[in-house]
Amino acid sequence: MDKIKIVGGNRLNGTIPISGAKNAALPLMIASLLSAETLTLENVPRLRDVALLQRILSNHGVNYTLVGKRPGEDHLTGQTIHFNAGEITDLVAPYELVSQMRASFWVIGPLLARFGEAKVSLPGGCAIGTRPVDFFISGLRQLGARIEIEAGYVLAKAPEGGLVGGRVTFPKVSVGATHTIMMAATLARGETIIENAAREPEVTDLANCLKAMGARIEGAGTDTIRVTGVERLHAATHRVLPDRIETGTYAMAVAMTGGDVTLEGTSATLLQAALDVLRQTGVDVSETATGIRIRSSGGDLKAVDVTTEPFPGFPTDLQAQFMALMTRSTGVSHIRETIFENRFMHVAELARLGARIALDGDLATVEGVAQLTGAPVMATDLRASVSLVIAGLVASGETHVSRVYHLDRGFERLEEKLSRCGADIERISGEGMR
Ligand code: EPZ
């Protein structure tokens, strides 16, 4: 298995191109199931999760074709891919695929809405929590679906004539359940109202794509979304919005090492809460015409307290990265994780680098230290893995991060984007390595 080797101590200077958002590309690809006509997605990031979802969709019968590089495009430009679900041959999403990536469960919405039935494996838990699907099931039932759970699969059937619009109220904000019910509602008869909907930018991006396909949706980005069903959806072209989590991750890397980096092709509006917290630590954050400029003296970082919340609050997907940053603050930071019940697995690994972090339930207390020391560490989930990279960028000596396949799920060419700004970071291929 590949490893990432980092020698800490270099500042970061230059520019980093931000890729299309993984957490928008996935629901957008799934939306292709809603139409018999071609959906063209631009700025699709090159990620393991995207490749896995392509396999899952082709298992249903979706054809996809990659548009070749156009003049001026380099390997860091996002991909353009045509998806066509004109010939769906299989309404089953099998365990061996769904268990690898929870978002693949979301195919249940489009399959049920367009074909009247679906058999989708329960996603099962993952490293950061049990992650049930009860909101999806109760939401689809509100749209008239009959749902049973049998041998680890969700068997769903729409009434004769298809799904019927209804009122869906989520007890807790859920990004995936919002995506899924919104997609199903686009082809349901009548109006659907989704209350306590997720407000994440990726929900708005999906709604914009669905509207380009002919869906009638109002209120995306607010906590109440209204969908009026239509007969069918048609071809469209949509550009995946920039990845706010990648943006925040690299902003924190610069804050950690010191330096001056412009994050290209992204927007501060996607992550205001995280940027405000960075400013409170003493980092200079400014907006440019095409992105965000991060300047840090590399000197004292003020300790700042953070609680993760649904958008527009501080994102849970930046919690591990921020914790890495706070290990080098001049004080004590309190980080509370409210979205997932087990999202502190990076703590033990950061401690191996010399970080001082105490855990008490959903609260992590981080006491800044003057110096981190490089060591071999292990990634446990997507965002935890990148927090180890951020710590390694300032730790003295070498840090080896193993299980980097977690990194490749959500960060496109991370070591290339960092090394071009001066980081001493390289990927060591795992052939023959333990
Ligand atoms: C999405 O996951 C993201 N994944 C996650 O990013 C992100 O952390 C999460 O939203 C929260 O922002 C993608 O977009 C592919 P949820 P999702 O449903 O939709 C509970 C990453 O690193 N819940 O918003 O699966 C759930 O257990 C990933 O890119 C139920 O109880 O998350 C959690 O506590 C990690 N029942 C909370 O809601 C349900 O039916 C929020 O989960 C559904 C969710």
Coordinates of C-alpha atoms and ligand atoms in Angstrom, one line a residue:
M1 CA 0.0 0.0 0.0
D2 CA 1.2 3.5 -0.8
K3 CA 2.5 5.8 1.9
I4 CA 3.0 9.6 2.0
K5 CA 6.4 10.7 3.3
I6 CA 6.7 14.3 4.6
V7 CA 9.7 16.1 5.9
G8 CA 8.4 19.0 8.0
G9 CA 9.5 22.6 8.2
N10 CA 8.9 24.1 4.8
R11 CA 6.7 27.1 4.4
L12 CA 4.0 27.0 1.6
N13 CA 4.1 29.7 -1.2
G14 CA 2.4 29.9 -4.5
T15 CA -1.0 28.8 -5.9
I16 CA -3.2 25.7 -5.4
P17 CA -6.0 24.9 -7.9
I18 CA -9.1 23.7 -6.1
S19 CA -10.9 20.7 -7.7
G20 CA -14.6 20.1 -8.1
A21 CA -16.4 19.1 -4.9
K22 CA -16.5 15.4 -4.2
N23 CA -19.6 15.8 -2.2
A24 CA -21.4 17.5 -5.1
A25 CA -20.0 15.2 -7.8
L26 CA -21.5 12.1 -6.1
P27 CA -25.1 13.2 -5.9
L28 CA -24.9 14.9 -9.3
M29 CA -23.7 11.6 -10.9
I30 CA -26.6 9.8 -9.1
A31 CA -29.0 12.3 -10.6
S32 CA -28.2 11.0 -14.1
L33 CA -30.5 8.0 -13.1
L34 CA -33.5 10.3 -13.2
S35 CA -33.4 10.8 -17.0
A36 CA -33.1 8.7 -20.2
E37 CA -31.2 11.6 -21.7
T38 CA -27.5 12.4 -21.3
L39 CA -26.3 14.4 -18.3
T40 CA -22.9 16.1 -18.9
L41 CA -20.9 17.0 -15.8
E42 CA -17.9 19.3 -16.0
N43 CA -15.1 19.9 -13.4
V44 CA -15.5 16.3 -12.0
P45 CA -12.6 15.6 -9.7
R46 CA -10.3 12.5 -10.2
L47 CA -11.1 10.6 -7.0
R48 CA -11.5 7.0 -5.8
D49 CA -15.0 7.7 -4.7
V50 CA -15.9 9.1 -8.2
A51 CA -14.4 6.0 -9.8
L52 CA -16.3 3.7 -7.4
L53 CA -19.6 5.4 -8.1
Q54 CA -19.0 5.1 -11.8
R55 CA -18.7 1.4 -11.3
I56 CA -21.9 1.3 -9.2
L57 CA -23.9 3.3 -11.8
S58 CA -22.6 1.2 -14.7
N59 CA -23.8 -1.9 -12.7
H60 CA -27.3 -0.4 -13.0
G61 CA -26.7 0.1 -16.8
V62 CA -25.6 3.7 -16.9
N63 CA -23.1 4.4 -19.7
Y64 CA -20.5 7.1 -19.1
T65 CA -17.9 8.5 -21.5
L66 CA -15.0 10.7 -20.6
V67 CA -14.5 13.7 -22.8
G68 CA -10.8 14.0 -23.8
K69 CA -8.6 16.8 -22.6
R70 CA -9.3 20.0 -24.6
P71 CA -6.5 22.5 -25.6
G72 CA -5.1 24.2 -22.5
E73 CA -6.4 21.6 -20.1
D74 CA -3.9 20.0 -17.9
H75 CA -4.2 17.0 -15.5
L76 CA -5.3 19.2 -12.7
T77 CA -8.3 20.5 -14.7
G78 CA -11.5 18.7 -13.8
Q79 CA -12.9 16.0 -16.1
T80 CA -15.9 16.3 -18.3
I81 CA -18.0 13.2 -18.3
H82 CA -21.3 12.2 -20.1
F83 CA -23.6 10.0 -18.2
N84 CA -26.6 8.3 -19.9
A85 CA -29.2 6.2 -18.0
G86 CA -31.3 5.4 -21.1
E87 CA -30.9 1.7 -20.7
I88 CA -31.1 0.7 -17.0
T89 CA -30.9 -3.0 -16.7
D90 CA -30.6 -3.6 -12.9
L91 CA -32.4 -2.0 -10.0
V92 CA -30.2 -3.7 -7.4
A93 CA -27.3 -1.9 -5.6
P94 CA -25.3 -4.8 -4.1
Y95 CA -23.7 -4.9 -0.6
E96 CA -20.2 -5.4 -2.0
L97 CA -20.4 -2.0 -3.7
V98 CA -22.7 0.0 -1.3
S99 CA -20.7 -1.0 1.7
Q100 CA -17.6 0.7 0.3
M101 CA -19.2 4.1 0.1
R102 CA -22.3 5.3 1.9
A103 CA -23.3 7.8 -0.7
S104 CA -24.1 5.0 -3.1
F105 CA -27.2 4.3 -1.0
W106 CA -28.7 7.5 -2.4
V107 CA -29.4 5.8 -5.7
I108 CA -32.6 4.5 -4.0
G109 CA -34.3 7.9 -4.6
P110 CA -33.9 8.1 -8.4
L111 CA -34.4 4.4 -9.0
L112 CA -37.7 4.4 -7.1
A113 CA -38.9 7.7 -8.7
R114 CA -38.2 6.7 -12.3
F115 CA -38.7 2.9 -12.2
G116 CA -41.1 2.4 -9.3
E117 CA -38.8 0.0 -7.4
A118 CA -35.3 -0.4 -6.0
K119 CA -33.4 -3.0 -4.0
V120 CA -30.4 -1.3 -2.2
S121 CA -28.1 -2.7 0.4
L122 CA -28.0 -1.0 3.7
P123 CA -24.7 1.0 3.7
G124 CA -23.7 -0.3 7.1
G125 CA -21.6 1.7 9.5
C126 CA -18.2 3.2 8.8
A127 CA -15.2 4.5 10.8
I128 CA -17.0 7.7 11.9
G129 CA -20.2 6.3 13.1
T130 CA -23.2 3.9 12.7
R131 CA -24.8 6.3 10.1
P132 CA -28.4 4.9 9.9
V133 CA -30.8 5.5 7.0
D134 CA -34.0 5.9 9.0
F135 CA -34.6 9.4 7.6
F136 CA -34.4 8.1 4.0
I137 CA -36.9 5.3 4.7
S138 CA -39.4 7.5 6.5
G139 CA -39.1 10.2 3.9
L140 CA -39.7 7.8 1.0
R141 CA -42.7 6.4 2.8
Q142 CA -44.1 9.9 3.0
L143 CA -43.9 9.9 -0.8
G144 CA -46.1 6.7 -0.9
A145 CA -43.3 4.1 -1.1
R146 CA -43.7 0.7 0.5
I147 CA -40.5 -0.2 2.2
E148 CA -39.3 -3.4 3.8
I149 CA -35.9 -4.4 5.1
E150 CA -34.8 -7.9 4.3
A151 CA -31.5 -9.6 4.7
G152 CA -29.5 -6.3 4.8
Y153 CA -31.3 -4.8 1.8
V154 CA -33.9 -2.1 1.6
L155 CA -36.7 -3.2 -0.8
A156 CA -38.7 -0.3 -2.0
K157 CA -41.8 -0.1 -4.2
A158 CA -43.7 2.9 -5.4
P159 CA -47.5 2.8 -5.7
E160 CA -49.2 2.2 -9.0
G161 CA -48.7 5.4 -11.0
G162 CA -45.5 6.3 -9.1
L163 CA -44.5 8.3 -6.1
V164 CA -46.8 10.9 -4.7
G165 CA -45.7 14.3 -3.4
G166 CA -45.9 14.7 0.4
R167 CA -44.5 16.6 3.4
V168 CA -41.1 15.3 4.7
T169 CA -39.8 16.7 8.0
F170 CA -36.3 15.6 9.0
P171 CA -35.8 15.3 12.8
K172 CA -32.1 16.2 12.3
V173 CA -30.3 17.8 9.3
S174 CA -29.1 15.1 6.9
V175 CA -27.3 16.0 3.7
G176 CA -27.8 12.6 2.0
A177 CA -31.4 12.3 3.0
T178 CA -32.1 15.8 1.6
H179 CA -30.4 15.0 -1.7
T180 CA -32.3 11.7 -1.9
I181 CA -35.8 12.9 -1.2
M182 CA -35.3 16.0 -3.4
M183 CA -34.2 13.8 -6.3
A184 CA -37.2 11.4 -5.7
A185 CA -39.6 14.3 -5.5
T186 CA -38.7 15.7 -8.9
L187 CA -40.7 12.8 -10.6
A188 CA -43.4 12.4 -7.9
R189 CA -47.0 13.4 -8.7
G190 CA -47.8 16.7 -7.0
E191 CA -45.9 18.9 -4.6
T192 CA -43.3 17.8 -2.0
I193 CA -42.2 20.0 0.9
I194 CA -38.9 19.1 2.7
E195 CA -38.6 20.7 6.1
N196 CA -35.4 20.9 8.2
A197 CA -33.6 20.3 4.9
A198 CA -29.7 20.5 4.7
R199 CA -28.5 23.9 3.5
E200 CA -25.1 22.7 2.3
P201 CA -23.8 24.3 -1.0
E202 CA -23.8 20.8 -2.5
V203 CA -27.6 20.6 -2.0
T204 CA -28.0 23.9 -3.9
D205 CA -25.6 22.7 -6.6
L206 CA -27.7 19.5 -7.0
A207 CA -30.9 21.5 -7.2
N208 CA -29.4 23.8 -9.8
C209 CA -28.5 20.7 -11.9
L210 CA -32.0 19.2 -11.5
K211 CA -33.6 22.5 -12.5
A212 CA -31.4 22.5 -15.7
M213 CA -32.8 19.0 -16.3
G214 CA -36.3 20.4 -16.1
A215 CA -37.2 19.9 -12.4
R216 CA -39.2 22.4 -10.5
I217 CA -37.5 23.2 -7.2
E218 CA -37.7 26.2 -4.9
G219 CA -35.9 27.0 -1.6
A220 CA -32.7 24.9 -2.1
G221 CA -30.1 26.3 0.3
T222 CA -32.8 27.1 2.9
D223 CA -34.3 24.7 5.4
T224 CA -37.5 24.3 3.4
I225 CA -37.4 23.0 -0.1
R226 CA -40.5 22.8 -2.3
V227 CA -40.5 20.4 -5.3
T228 CA -43.3 20.1 -7.9
G229 CA -43.1 16.8 -9.7
V230 CA -42.8 16.7 -13.6
E231 CA -43.3 13.8 -16.0
R232 CA -39.7 13.4 -17.0
L233 CA -36.3 15.1 -16.9
H234 CA -34.2 15.9 -19.9
A235 CA -30.5 16.3 -21.0
A236 CA -28.4 19.0 -19.3
T237 CA -24.9 20.2 -18.7
H238 CA -23.7 21.2 -15.3
R239 CA -20.4 22.3 -13.8
V240 CA -19.5 20.8 -10.4
L241 CA -19.0 23.6 -7.8
P242 CA -15.6 24.0 -6.1
D243 CA -14.7 21.8 -3.1
R244 CA -15.1 23.8 0.1
I245 CA -13.6 21.1 2.2
E246 CA -10.5 20.9 0.0
T247 CA -10.4 24.7 0.1
G248 CA -10.5 24.7 3.9
T249 CA -8.0 21.9 4.2
Y250 CA -5.3 23.8 2.2
A251 CA -6.1 27.0 4.0
M252 CA -5.3 25.3 7.3
A253 CA -2.1 23.8 5.9
V254 CA -0.8 27.3 5.0
A255 CA -1.9 28.5 8.4
M256 CA 0.1 25.7 10.0
T257 CA 3.3 26.1 8.0
G258 CA 3.3 29.8 7.4
G259 CA 3.5 31.2 3.9
D260 CA 1.4 32.9 1.2
V261 CA -0.8 30.8 -1.0
T262 CA -3.7 31.6 -3.3
L263 CA -6.4 28.9 -3.6
E264 CA -7.6 29.2 -7.2
G265 CA -11.0 28.5 -8.6
T266 CA -12.9 28.6 -5.3
S267 CA -15.1 31.0 -3.3
A268 CA -15.1 32.3 0.2
T269 CA -18.9 32.1 0.3
L270 CA -18.7 28.3 0.4
L271 CA -16.9 28.2 3.8
Q272 CA -17.3 31.6 5.6
A273 CA -17.5 30.0 9.1
A274 CA -14.2 28.2 8.7
L275 CA -12.5 31.2 7.2
D276 CA -13.8 33.4 10.1
V277 CA -12.3 30.9 12.6
L278 CA -9.0 31.0 10.7
R279 CA -9.0 34.8 10.9
Q280 CA -9.5 34.5 14.7
T281 CA -6.3 32.4 14.9
G282 CA -4.4 35.3 13.4
V283 CA -4.2 34.2 9.8
D284 CA -4.8 36.7 7.0
V285 CA -7.6 35.6 4.7
S286 CA -8.5 37.7 1.7
E287 CA -10.6 37.2 -1.4
T288 CA -9.2 37.6 -4.9
A289 CA -11.0 37.7 -8.2
T290 CA -10.6 33.9 -8.7
G291 CA -10.2 32.6 -5.2
I292 CA -8.9 33.0 -1.7
R293 CA -5.4 34.2 -0.5
I294 CA -4.1 32.8 2.8
R295 CA -1.1 34.6 4.4
S296 CA 0.4 33.4 7.7
S297 CA 3.5 34.6 9.5
G298 CA 3.9 31.0 10.7
G299 CA 4.2 32.6 14.1
D300 CA 1.9 32.3 17.1
L301 CA -1.5 30.8 16.3
K302 CA -4.2 31.9 18.8
A303 CA -6.2 29.1 20.3
V304 CA -9.9 29.2 19.1
D305 CA -12.8 27.1 20.2
V306 CA -15.0 25.5 17.6
T307 CA -18.3 23.5 17.5
T308 CA -19.2 21.6 14.3
E309 CA -22.6 22.3 12.9
P310 CA -24.6 21.8 9.7
F311 CA -24.0 24.5 7.1
P312 CA -23.6 27.4 7.4
G313 CA -21.8 26.5 10.7
F314 CA -18.3 25.1 11.0
P315 CA -18.2 21.9 8.9
T316 CA -17.5 18.6 10.6
D317 CA -15.4 17.7 7.5
L318 CA -12.9 20.3 8.6
Q319 CA -12.8 19.3 12.3
A320 CA -9.8 17.0 12.1
Q321 CA -7.8 19.5 10.0
F322 CA -8.5 22.3 12.4
M323 CA -7.5 20.1 15.4
A324 CA -4.2 19.5 13.7
L325 CA -3.7 23.3 13.4
M326 CA -4.6 23.8 17.1
T327 CA -2.0 21.4 18.2
R328 CA 0.5 24.2 17.5
S329 CA -1.5 27.1 19.1
T330 CA -0.2 29.2 21.9
G331 CA -3.1 28.2 24.2
V332 CA -5.9 25.7 24.7
S333 CA -8.6 25.0 22.1
H334 CA -12.0 23.3 22.8
I335 CA -13.3 21.4 19.8
R336 CA -16.8 19.9 20.0
E337 CA -18.0 17.4 17.4
T338 CA -21.8 17.4 17.2
I339 CA -22.5 15.7 13.9
F340 CA -20.9 12.2 14.2
E341 CA -20.5 10.1 17.3
N342 CA -17.0 8.9 16.6
R343 CA -15.0 11.4 14.7
F344 CA -11.9 11.7 16.9
M345 CA -9.9 8.8 15.6
H346 CA -7.2 11.2 14.4
V347 CA -6.5 12.2 18.1
A348 CA -4.5 9.0 18.9
E349 CA -2.4 9.5 15.7
L350 CA -1.8 13.2 16.3
A351 CA -0.7 12.3 19.8
R352 CA 2.0 10.1 18.3
L353 CA 3.4 13.3 16.7
G354 CA 3.5 14.9 20.2
A355 CA 0.1 16.6 20.2
R356 CA -1.5 17.1 23.6
I357 CA -5.3 16.3 23.3
A358 CA -7.7 15.2 26.0
L359 CA -11.1 13.7 25.0
D360 CA -14.3 13.8 27.0
G361 CA -17.3 12.5 25.0
D362 CA -17.9 14.9 22.1
L363 CA -15.3 17.4 23.4
A364 CA -11.6 17.5 22.5
T365 CA -9.4 19.8 24.5
V366 CA -6.2 20.6 22.6
E367 CA -3.3 22.2 24.4
G368 CA -0.9 23.7 21.9
V369 CA 2.7 22.6 22.0
A370 CA 5.9 24.3 20.7
Q371 CA 7.0 21.5 18.5
L372 CA 5.6 18.3 16.9
T373 CA 8.0 15.4 16.1
G374 CA 7.7 13.3 12.9
A375 CA 6.6 9.6 13.3
P376 CA 4.9 6.8 11.3
V377 CA 1.1 7.4 11.6
M378 CA -2.0 5.7 10.1
A379 CA -5.0 7.2 8.4
T380 CA -8.3 5.9 9.6
D381 CA -10.8 7.9 7.5
L382 CA -10.8 10.5 4.7
R383 CA -10.5 13.7 6.7
A384 CA -8.5 12.3 9.6
S385 CA -5.8 11.2 7.1
V386 CA -5.3 14.8 5.8
S387 CA -5.1 16.1 9.4
L388 CA -2.0 13.9 9.8
V389 CA -0.5 15.4 6.6
I390 CA -1.1 18.9 7.9
A391 CA 0.7 18.0 11.2
G392 CA 3.5 16.3 9.3
L393 CA 4.1 19.5 7.3
V394 CA 5.5 21.2 10.5
A395 CA 6.7 18.2 12.6
S396 CA 10.4 17.9 12.8
G397 CA 11.9 15.1 10.8
E398 CA 10.0 12.6 8.8
T399 CA 6.3 11.6 9.0
H400 CA 5.1 8.6 7.1
V401 CA 1.3 8.4 6.7
S402 CA 0.1 4.9 5.7
R403 CA -3.3 3.8 4.3
V404 CA -3.3 6.8 2.0
Y405 CA -6.2 5.2 0.0
H406 CA -8.3 7.1 2.5
L407 CA -6.7 10.3 1.2
D408 CA -7.3 9.4 -2.4
R409 CA -11.0 9.1 -1.8
G410 CA -11.4 12.9 -1.4
F411 CA -8.2 14.8 -2.3
E412 CA -7.0 14.9 -5.9
R413 CA -3.2 14.8 -6.2
L414 CA -2.7 16.2 -2.7
E415 CA 1.1 15.6 -2.7
E416 CA 1.5 17.3 -6.1
K417 CA -0.6 20.3 -5.0
L418 CA 1.4 20.7 -1.8
S419 CA 4.9 20.0 -3.2
R420 CA 4.4 22.6 -6.0
C421 CA 4.1 25.2 -3.1
G422 CA 7.3 24.0 -1.4
A423 CA 6.3 21.2 0.8
D424 CA 8.8 18.3 1.1
I425 CA 6.2 15.6 0.5
E426 CA 6.2 12.5 -1.8
R427 CA 4.2 9.4 -2.3
I428 CA 6.1 6.2 -1.8
S429 CA 4.5 3.3 -3.7
G430 CA 3.7 0.4 -1.6
E431 CA 5.1 -2.4 -3.8
G432 CA 6.6 -5.0 -1.6
M433 CA 6.2 -2.8 1.5
R434 CA 4.5 -4.1 4.7
Ligands
EPZ1 C1 -22.5 13.9 4.0 O1 -22.7 12.6 4.6 C2 -21.1 14.0 3.6 N1 -20.8 13.0 2.6 C3 -20.2 13.8 4.8 O2 -18.8 14.0 4.3 C4 -20.4 14.9 5.8 O3 -19.6 14.7 6.9 C5 -21.9 14.8 6.2 O4 -22.8 14.9 5.0 C6 -22.3 16.0 7.2 O5 -22.1 17.2 6.6 C7 -21.2 13.2 1.3 O6 -21.7 14.3 1.0 C8 -20.9 12.1 0.3 P1 -25.7 13.2 7.1 P2 -24.1 12.1 5.0 O7 -26.8 12.4 6.6 O8 -25.2 12.7 4.1 C9 -27.5 11.2 11.0 C10 -16.6 13.3 3.8 O9 -15.7 13.3 4.5 N2 -28.5 10.5 10.2 O10 -25.8 14.7 6.9 O11 -24.0 10.6 5.1 C11 -26.0 10.7 10.8 O12 -25.8 9.5 11.5 C12 -18.0 12.8 4.3 O13 -16.6 13.8 2.6 C13 -29.4 9.7 10.8 O14 -29.5 9.6 12.0 O15 -24.3 12.7 6.5 C14 -25.2 11.9 11.3 O16 -25.1 11.8 12.7 C15 -17.9 12.2 5.7 N3 -30.3 9.1 10.0 C16 -26.1 13.1 10.9 O17 -27.4 12.6 10.7 C17 -30.3 9.2 8.6 O18 -31.2 8.6 8.0 C18 -25.6 13.8 9.7 O19 -25.4 12.8 8.6 C19 -29.3 10.0 8.0 C20 -28.4 10.6 8.8

